[in-house]
Short mmCIF file of C-alpha atoms and ligand atoms in Angstrom, two decimals:
data_model
loop_
_atom_site.label_atom_id
_atom_site.label_comp_id
_atom_site.label_asym_id
_atom_site.label_seq_id
_atom_site.Cartn_x
_atom_site.Cartn_y
_atom_site.Cartn_z
CA MET A 1 2.73 -16.87 -33.68
CA THR A 2 3.79 -13.32 -33.26
CA LYS A 3 5.80 -11.60 -29.87
CA VAL A 4 4.26 -8.76 -28.64
CA LYS A 5 6.62 -6.48 -26.73
CA MET A 6 5.67 -3.71 -24.36
CA VAL A 7 7.02 -3.65 -20.57
CA ARG A 8 3.73 -2.46 -18.73
CA ASN A 9 3.75 -1.95 -15.35
CA VAL A 10 0.26 -3.78 -14.32
CA LEU A 11 -0.38 -1.16 -11.71
CA GLU A 12 -0.03 1.63 -14.12
CA LYS A 13 -3.71 3.26 -13.72
CA ASN A 14 -3.42 3.09 -10.14
CA ASP A 15 -0.15 4.87 -10.14
CA LYS A 16 -1.18 7.66 -12.42
CA LEU A 17 -4.01 8.55 -10.81
CA ALA A 18 -2.17 8.38 -7.27
CA GLU A 19 0.20 10.94 -8.83
CA GLN A 20 -2.90 12.95 -9.88
CA ILE A 21 -4.22 12.91 -6.55
CA ARG A 22 -0.99 13.90 -4.82
CA GLU A 23 -0.63 17.04 -7.16
CA MET A 24 -4.29 17.72 -6.64
CA GLY A 25 -3.30 17.71 -2.41
CA ASP A 26 -0.30 19.79 -3.56
CA ASN A 27 -1.97 22.27 -5.37
CA SER A 28 -4.54 22.78 -2.51
CA LYS A 29 -2.04 22.47 0.03
CA THR A 30 -3.76 19.63 1.70
CA VAL A 31 -1.69 17.27 3.33
CA LEU A 32 -2.71 13.41 2.58
CA PHE A 33 -1.93 10.82 5.19
CA ASN A 34 -2.54 7.12 4.60
CA MET A 35 -3.30 5.14 7.83
CA MET A 36 -2.48 1.12 7.37
CA GLY A 37 -2.74 -1.71 9.55
CA THR A 38 -4.11 -4.58 10.97
CA PRO A 39 -7.81 -5.03 11.71
CA GLY A 40 -7.87 -4.35 15.54
CA ALA A 41 -4.62 -2.25 15.25
CA GLY A 42 -6.44 0.75 16.87
CA LYS A 43 -6.69 3.07 13.58
CA THR A 44 -9.57 4.30 14.37
CA THR A 45 -9.26 4.33 18.04
CA LEU A 46 -5.86 6.52 17.57
CA LEU A 47 -7.78 8.79 14.98
CA GLU A 48 -10.54 9.09 17.81
CA SER A 49 -8.00 9.99 20.18
CA ILE A 50 -6.16 12.55 17.97
CA ILE A 51 -8.68 14.02 16.33
CA PRO A 52 -10.41 16.52 18.81
CA ALA A 53 -7.16 18.62 19.33
CA LEU A 54 -6.06 18.33 15.67
CA LYS A 55 -9.21 19.84 14.35
CA GLU A 56 -8.22 22.90 17.01
CA ASP A 57 -5.73 23.68 14.98
CA TYR A 58 -6.18 22.13 11.20
CA LYS A 59 -9.11 21.83 9.00
CA MET A 60 -9.59 18.25 8.81
CA GLY A 61 -10.93 15.11 6.73
CA VAL A 62 -11.19 11.92 7.10
CA VAL A 63 -11.80 8.99 4.61
CA GLU A 64 -12.79 5.71 6.25
CA GLY A 65 -11.99 2.57 4.11
CA ASP A 66 -13.78 -0.42 5.11
CA VAL A 67 -14.66 -3.56 2.88
CA ALA A 68 -19.24 -3.40 3.91
CA THR A 69 -19.88 -1.01 6.87
CA ALA A 70 -19.83 2.32 7.93
CA ASN A 71 -19.00 1.59 11.33
CA ASP A 72 -15.87 3.43 11.22
CA ALA A 73 -17.12 6.34 9.23
CA ASP A 74 -19.97 6.79 11.97
CA ARG A 75 -17.41 6.82 15.08
CA ILE A 76 -15.10 9.15 13.41
CA ALA A 77 -18.37 11.62 12.24
CA ALA A 78 -19.60 12.08 15.55
CA LEU A 79 -16.45 14.04 16.13
CA ASP A 80 -17.75 16.28 14.02
CA VAL A 81 -15.09 16.30 11.24
CA ALA A 82 -15.57 15.91 7.09
CA THR A 83 -15.88 11.90 6.88
CA ALA A 84 -16.14 9.94 3.48
CA GLN A 85 -16.56 6.53 3.62
CA VAL A 86 -15.50 4.21 0.90
CA ASN A 87 -17.07 0.57 1.04
CA THR A 88 -14.74 -2.07 -1.30
CA ASP A 89 -17.42 -4.53 -1.81
CA ARG A 90 -18.74 -2.16 -4.64
CA PHE A 91 -14.73 -2.70 -5.71
CA GLY A 92 -15.24 -6.74 -5.60
CA GLY A 93 -14.42 -6.50 -2.09
CA THR A 94 -10.57 -5.63 -2.27
CA CYS A 95 -8.79 -5.75 0.78
CA HIS A 96 -7.31 -2.34 -0.06
CA LEU A 97 -8.02 0.75 -0.99
CA GLY A 98 -7.19 1.86 -4.56
CA SER A 99 -6.64 5.40 -5.76
CA GLU A 100 -10.03 5.09 -7.82
CA MET A 101 -11.75 4.65 -4.66
CA VAL A 102 -9.90 7.32 -2.99
CA LYS A 103 -10.46 10.20 -5.61
CA PRO A 104 -14.32 10.41 -5.44
CA ALA A 105 -14.09 10.25 -1.62
CA LEU A 106 -11.53 13.50 -1.54
CA GLU A 107 -13.60 14.85 -3.73
CA LYS A 108 -17.06 14.34 -1.35
CA ILE A 109 -15.14 16.18 1.52
CA ASN A 110 -13.93 19.10 -0.20
CA TYR A 111 -9.97 18.05 0.09
CA ASP A 112 -8.93 21.25 -1.46
CA GLN A 113 -10.62 23.24 1.52
CA LEU A 114 -9.16 20.97 3.90
CA ASP A 115 -5.55 21.63 5.72
CA ILE A 116 -5.27 17.76 6.42
CA VAL A 117 -7.17 14.83 5.34
CA ILE A 118 -6.12 11.10 6.68
CA ILE A 119 -7.44 8.04 4.82
CA GLU A 120 -8.05 5.01 7.03
CA ASN A 121 -7.02 2.01 5.07
CA ILE A 122 -8.57 -1.21 5.00
CA GLY A 123 -7.42 -3.85 7.75
CA ASN A 124 -4.70 -5.61 6.12
CA LEU A 125 -0.98 -5.38 6.42
CA ILE A 126 0.08 -6.83 2.83
CA CYS A 127 -2.53 -5.44 -0.10
CA PRO A 128 -2.38 -1.57 0.99
CA ALA A 129 0.83 -1.55 0.79
CA HIS A 130 1.35 -2.28 -3.10
CA PHE A 131 -1.31 0.35 -4.03
CA ASP A 132 -0.35 4.33 -4.35
CA ILE A 133 -3.39 6.01 -3.03
CA GLY A 134 -1.66 9.45 -3.37
CA ALA A 135 -0.72 9.97 0.14
CA HIS A 136 2.10 12.40 1.09
CA TYR A 137 2.83 10.27 4.22
CA ASN A 138 1.99 6.51 5.05
CA ILE A 139 1.73 5.30 8.45
CA ALA A 140 1.61 1.60 9.71
CA VAL A 141 0.08 0.52 12.64
CA VAL A 142 0.30 -2.48 14.43
CA SER A 143 -0.69 -3.39 17.82
CA ILE A 144 2.04 -5.25 20.19
CA THR A 145 -0.47 -8.14 20.59
CA GLU A 146 0.31 -9.25 17.57
CA GLY A 147 3.53 -10.45 18.29
CA VAL A 148 7.13 -9.12 17.71
CA ASP A 149 7.72 -11.15 14.29
CA LYS A 150 4.81 -9.49 12.19
CA PRO A 151 6.69 -6.11 11.01
CA ALA A 152 9.52 -9.03 9.29
CA LYS A 153 6.49 -10.92 7.56
CA TYR A 154 5.18 -7.81 6.10
CA PRO A 155 8.07 -5.62 4.99
CA LEU A 156 6.67 -3.55 2.19
CA MET A 157 4.24 -1.82 4.42
CA PHE A 158 6.94 -1.05 6.67
CA ARG A 159 9.45 -0.04 3.99
CA ASN A 160 6.92 2.18 2.73
CA SER A 161 6.16 4.18 5.58
CA LYS A 162 7.36 7.22 7.58
CA LEU A 163 6.00 6.49 10.50
CA ALA A 164 5.43 3.20 12.62
CA ILE A 165 3.10 3.27 15.45
CA LEU A 166 3.36 0.16 17.91
CA ASN A 167 -0.07 0.62 19.64
CA LYS A 168 -1.58 -1.03 22.79
CA ILE A 169 1.62 -0.64 24.71
CA ASP A 170 -0.79 -0.35 27.76
CA LEU A 171 -1.04 -4.01 27.36
CA LEU A 172 2.96 -4.63 27.67
CA GLU A 173 3.06 -5.86 31.38
CA HIS A 174 0.68 -8.87 30.66
CA LEU A 175 2.56 -9.80 27.45
CA ASN A 176 5.64 -11.58 27.58
CA ILE A 177 7.43 -9.87 24.38
CA ASP A 178 10.61 -7.71 24.01
CA ILE A 179 8.87 -4.40 22.35
CA GLU A 180 12.86 -3.38 21.47
CA GLU A 181 13.04 -6.72 19.28
CA MET A 182 10.11 -5.36 17.09
CA VAL A 183 11.61 -1.80 17.36
CA ALA A 184 14.78 -3.31 15.77
CA GLY A 185 12.91 -5.51 13.21
CA ILE A 186 11.37 -2.43 11.68
CA LYS A 187 14.54 -0.33 12.00
CA GLN A 188 16.14 -3.54 9.93
CA ILE A 189 13.22 -3.09 7.10
CA ASN A 190 13.56 0.49 6.98
CA PRO A 191 16.41 2.53 9.27
CA ASP A 192 14.59 6.30 8.61
CA ILE A 193 11.00 5.12 9.52
CA ASP A 194 10.30 7.16 12.84
CA ILE A 195 8.54 4.53 15.74
CA LEU A 196 6.18 5.73 18.25
CA LYS A 197 5.38 3.38 20.90
CA MET A 198 1.78 4.27 22.30
CA SER A 199 -1.31 3.40 23.65
CA ALA A 200 -4.81 4.83 22.19
CA LEU A 201 -6.41 4.78 25.27
CA GLN A 202 -3.92 6.95 26.55
CA PRO A 203 -5.21 10.62 25.74
CA ASN A 204 -1.44 11.60 26.46
CA ASP A 205 0.29 9.48 24.22
CA GLY A 206 -1.66 10.96 21.43
CA ILE A 207 0.40 14.08 21.84
CA ALA A 208 3.62 12.95 20.33
CA LEU A 209 1.60 11.80 17.51
CA ASN A 210 -0.54 15.03 16.93
CA LYS A 211 3.30 16.70 17.10
CA TRP A 212 3.97 14.06 14.28
CA ILE A 213 1.38 15.05 12.10
CA LYS A 214 1.61 19.07 12.76
CA LYS A 215 4.81 18.56 11.97
CA ARG A 216 3.77 17.79 8.13
CA GLY A 217 0.53 19.73 8.15
CA ARG A 218 0.02 22.90 6.86
CA ARG A 219 -2.37 25.61 7.96
CA LYS A 220 -4.21 27.52 4.84
CA MET B 1 -5.49 -10.68 -1.89
CA HIS B 2 -4.79 -8.43 -4.35
CA GLU B 3 -4.02 -10.99 -6.88
CA LEU B 4 -7.25 -10.72 -8.44
CA THR B 5 -6.85 -7.01 -9.03
CA ILE B 6 -3.64 -7.91 -10.44
CA ALA B 7 -5.36 -10.37 -12.81
CA GLN B 8 -7.69 -8.11 -13.98
CA ASN B 9 -5.13 -5.65 -14.90
CA ILE B 10 -3.35 -7.79 -16.78
CA ILE B 11 -6.24 -8.51 -18.96
CA SER B 12 -7.11 -5.08 -19.44
CA ILE B 13 -3.55 -4.24 -20.25
CA ILE B 14 -3.34 -6.97 -22.73
CA GLU B 15 -6.97 -5.93 -24.33
CA ASP B 16 -5.70 -2.46 -24.75
CA GLU B 17 -2.32 -3.93 -26.59
CA LEU B 18 -4.47 -5.98 -29.17
CA GLN B 19 -6.99 -2.87 -29.52
CA GLN B 20 -4.35 -0.51 -30.51
CA ARG B 21 -2.69 -3.20 -32.94
CA ASN B 22 -5.93 -4.00 -33.99
CA LYS B 23 -5.77 -7.46 -33.23
CA LEU B 24 -8.70 -8.25 -30.78
CA ALA B 25 -9.76 -11.32 -32.93
CA CYS B 26 -6.31 -12.51 -32.14
CA GLN B 27 -5.65 -15.65 -29.39
CA VAL B 28 -2.99 -14.78 -26.53
CA ASN B 29 -1.22 -17.94 -25.89
CA LYS B 30 1.36 -16.92 -23.61
CA VAL B 31 1.55 -13.74 -21.46
CA TYR B 32 5.33 -13.42 -20.04
CA PHE B 33 4.36 -11.47 -15.98
CA ASN B 34 7.72 -10.53 -14.75
CA THR B 35 6.85 -9.35 -10.69
CA GLY B 36 9.99 -8.04 -8.05
CA ARG B 37 10.04 -10.49 -4.82
CA LEU B 38 9.12 -7.26 -2.68
CA ASN B 39 5.62 -6.98 -4.47
CA ALA B 40 4.87 -10.41 -2.49
CA VAL B 41 2.77 -11.60 -5.24
CA VAL B 42 1.88 -15.20 -4.25
CA PRO B 43 2.21 -16.98 -7.83
CA GLU B 44 -0.22 -19.43 -6.93
CA SER B 45 -2.98 -17.48 -6.22
CA LEU B 46 -2.19 -15.30 -8.98
CA GLN B 47 -2.07 -17.76 -11.70
CA TYR B 48 -5.51 -19.15 -9.60
CA ASN B 49 -7.12 -15.69 -10.26
CA PHE B 50 -6.16 -15.13 -13.70
CA ASN B 51 -7.65 -18.80 -15.04
CA GLN B 52 -10.58 -17.55 -13.22
CA ILE B 53 -11.38 -14.72 -15.26
CA LYS B 54 -9.52 -15.40 -18.58
CA LYS B 55 -12.50 -17.07 -19.61
CA GLU B 56 -14.42 -13.75 -20.04
CA ARG B 57 -12.55 -12.73 -22.49
CA LYS B 58 -12.43 -14.36 -26.05
CA PHE B 59 -8.86 -13.28 -26.38
CA THR B 60 -7.70 -14.90 -23.25
CA GLN B 61 -9.60 -18.01 -23.17
CA ASN B 62 -6.85 -20.38 -23.59
CA ALA B 63 -3.96 -17.92 -22.24
CA GLU B 64 -0.92 -19.44 -20.40
CA LEU B 65 0.52 -17.06 -17.30
CA ILE B 66 3.72 -17.30 -17.07
CA ILE B 67 4.99 -15.67 -13.86
CA LYS B 68 8.90 -15.07 -13.14
CA GLU B 69 9.89 -13.54 -9.75
CA ILE B 70 12.97 -11.04 -9.75
CA PRO B 71 15.09 -11.81 -6.65
CA ILE B 72 15.53 -8.05 -4.67
CA THR B 73 18.60 -6.32 -5.52
CA ILE B 74 20.12 -3.31 -3.11
CA LYS B 75 23.11 -1.57 -3.93
CA CYS B 76 25.40 -0.26 -0.96
CA GLU B 77 26.31 3.32 -0.57
CA ASP B 78 29.17 2.85 0.94
CA CYS B 79 31.05 -0.33 -0.43
CA GLN B 80 29.17 0.22 -3.94
CA ALA B 81 28.44 -3.67 -4.11
CA GLU B 82 25.25 -4.68 -5.41
CA THR B 83 24.20 -7.83 -3.88
CA GLN B 84 20.95 -9.97 -3.63
CA ILE B 85 18.58 -10.16 -0.76
CA ASP B 86 16.22 -13.28 0.69
CA GLU B 87 15.29 -12.05 3.75
CA PRO B 88 13.30 -9.02 4.33
CA VAL B 89 16.67 -7.37 6.16
CA PHE B 90 17.58 -4.33 3.98
CA LYS B 91 21.36 -4.46 4.76
CA CYS B 92 24.50 -4.79 2.50
CA GLN B 93 25.32 -8.26 2.11
CA ASN B 94 28.78 -7.36 1.55
CA CYS B 95 29.54 -4.63 4.48
CA SER B 96 26.52 -4.69 6.41
CA SER B 97 25.58 -1.17 5.96
CA ARG B 98 22.24 -0.14 6.26
CA GLN B 99 22.55 2.57 3.50
CA ILE B 100 21.27 0.96 0.49
CA LYS B 101 19.10 1.29 -2.22
CA VAL B 102 16.56 -1.14 -4.04
CA ILE B 103 17.74 -1.31 -7.40
CA ALA B 104 15.66 -4.13 -8.19
CA GLY B 105 12.76 -6.64 -7.41
CA LYS B 106 10.18 -3.70 -7.08
CA LYS B 107 8.26 -3.72 -10.29
CA MET B 108 5.87 -5.37 -11.61
CA TYR B 109 5.24 -5.30 -15.53
CA ILE B 110 3.91 -7.32 -18.36
CA GLU B 111 7.10 -7.83 -20.65
CA SER B 112 5.37 -9.57 -23.42
CA MET B 113 3.07 -12.00 -25.13
CA ASP B 114 2.70 -14.12 -27.77
CA ILE B 115 -0.59 -13.99 -29.95
CA GLU B 116 -1.80 -15.60 -33.41
N1 LIG C 301 -6.03 -2.28 25.31
C1 LIG C 301 -6.02 -1.36 24.05
N2 LIG C 301 -6.67 -1.28 23.00
C2 LIG C 301 -6.98 -0.69 22.28
C3 LIG C 301 -5.88 0.26 21.90
N3 LIG C 301 -6.34 0.87 20.99
C4 LIG C 301 -7.66 0.17 20.21
N4 LIG C 301 -7.70 -0.95 21.42
C5 LIG C 301 -8.71 -1.58 20.94
O1 LIG C 301 -9.07 -2.45 19.80
C6 LIG C 301 -10.34 -2.83 19.24
C7 LIG C 301 -10.13 -2.52 17.69
O2 LIG C 301 -9.49 -1.47 17.47
P1 LIG C 301 -9.91 -0.08 16.20
O3 LIG C 301 -9.79 1.07 16.34
O4 LIG C 301 -11.61 -0.46 15.55
O5 LIG C 301 -9.30 -0.90 15.20
P2 LIG C 301 -8.92 -0.83 13.57
O6 LIG C 301 -9.38 -2.25 12.89
O7 LIG C 301 -7.48 -0.88 13.23
O8 LIG C 301 -9.47 0.61 13.68
C8 LIG C 301 -10.93 -1.95 19.76
O9 LIG C 301 -11.84 -2.52 20.91
C9 LIG C 301 -10.00 -0.78 20.70
O10 LIG C 301 -10.89 -0.58 22.09
C10 LIG C 301 -4.91 0.15 22.70
O11 LIG C 301 -4.07 1.28 22.78
N5 LIG C 301 -4.96 -0.44 23.80
MG1 LIG C 302 -11.26 1.13 11.60
ZN1 LIG C 303 28.14 -2.21 1.32
#
């Protein structure tokens, strides 16, 4: 028997390509956002609510990750922004986007001509957090209907994000929950994270999210 | 679950290592895999996925995957203590400061393998 020592990162391929994607974005001054969250948390609805105003100021693109359908991509394309769809069933139906899926999608929408690209990851609180896809900023979206202890159960997503969106705040009056407990839970995981409590259905709430994104976007 | 992706990656790294040594005809007996707790890999699920796909390759058909979980260790920037956390509450176990750095428990890697 021979012992072969190596110490090799199991995600090395993904991580290397992610670094390349981030550099591509740096070179073309394109800022990439990775929006993650549970299925149904409201990611696509949030995009629908902020894109009309964002695209006034920035050249925008969206990459839509989904296991099989193009429904979300169709909703975004209807807003007249560059949209690419990634269906992971071609990649074995995985529950997260990987760099090898994101790179061709970015190329397809000519990301280098764009100022901001938002990538909607596959609806899942666990897996996407483990795969760097080369974004400059990660955003975690949860809906307050999912229970205040959700963040504590999925710490990595909040640990790796710069912004947490607590969505569907319009439903608060119907729920018997303490939203501040949810905020505290997230701050315990990541004290530096920004938190926005909002409703994707309230156009006014979108203003704060737009501001957050604009602060990080660069116009060519 | 991303355990399938991880299992696939483990097998391609093994293949790459064997290829580099011109040892693709060898049999891998044991693979030592370490994963930080922060990765939230479910060992049973990884084990299951690995066993499902290992038969696709001759060199891993009898391979046993040995998974070691590495606890999350944090270092406090205030009191400098290095402590371990069992829950996703990122504060110093010594002085409760939140100014901490995770110094272990993030990585996921193959450490070694036994071949013959
Ligand atoms: N009440 C309420 N419903 C919302 C809100 N945001 C999204 N929804 C609804 O939640 C459902 C899932 O939204 P969607 O954007 O498709 O979620 P995604 O899977 O995260 O992209 C849809 O029926 C939306 O209309 C919100 O802020 N408040
Ligand atoms: Mg969606
Ligand atoms: Zn301390």
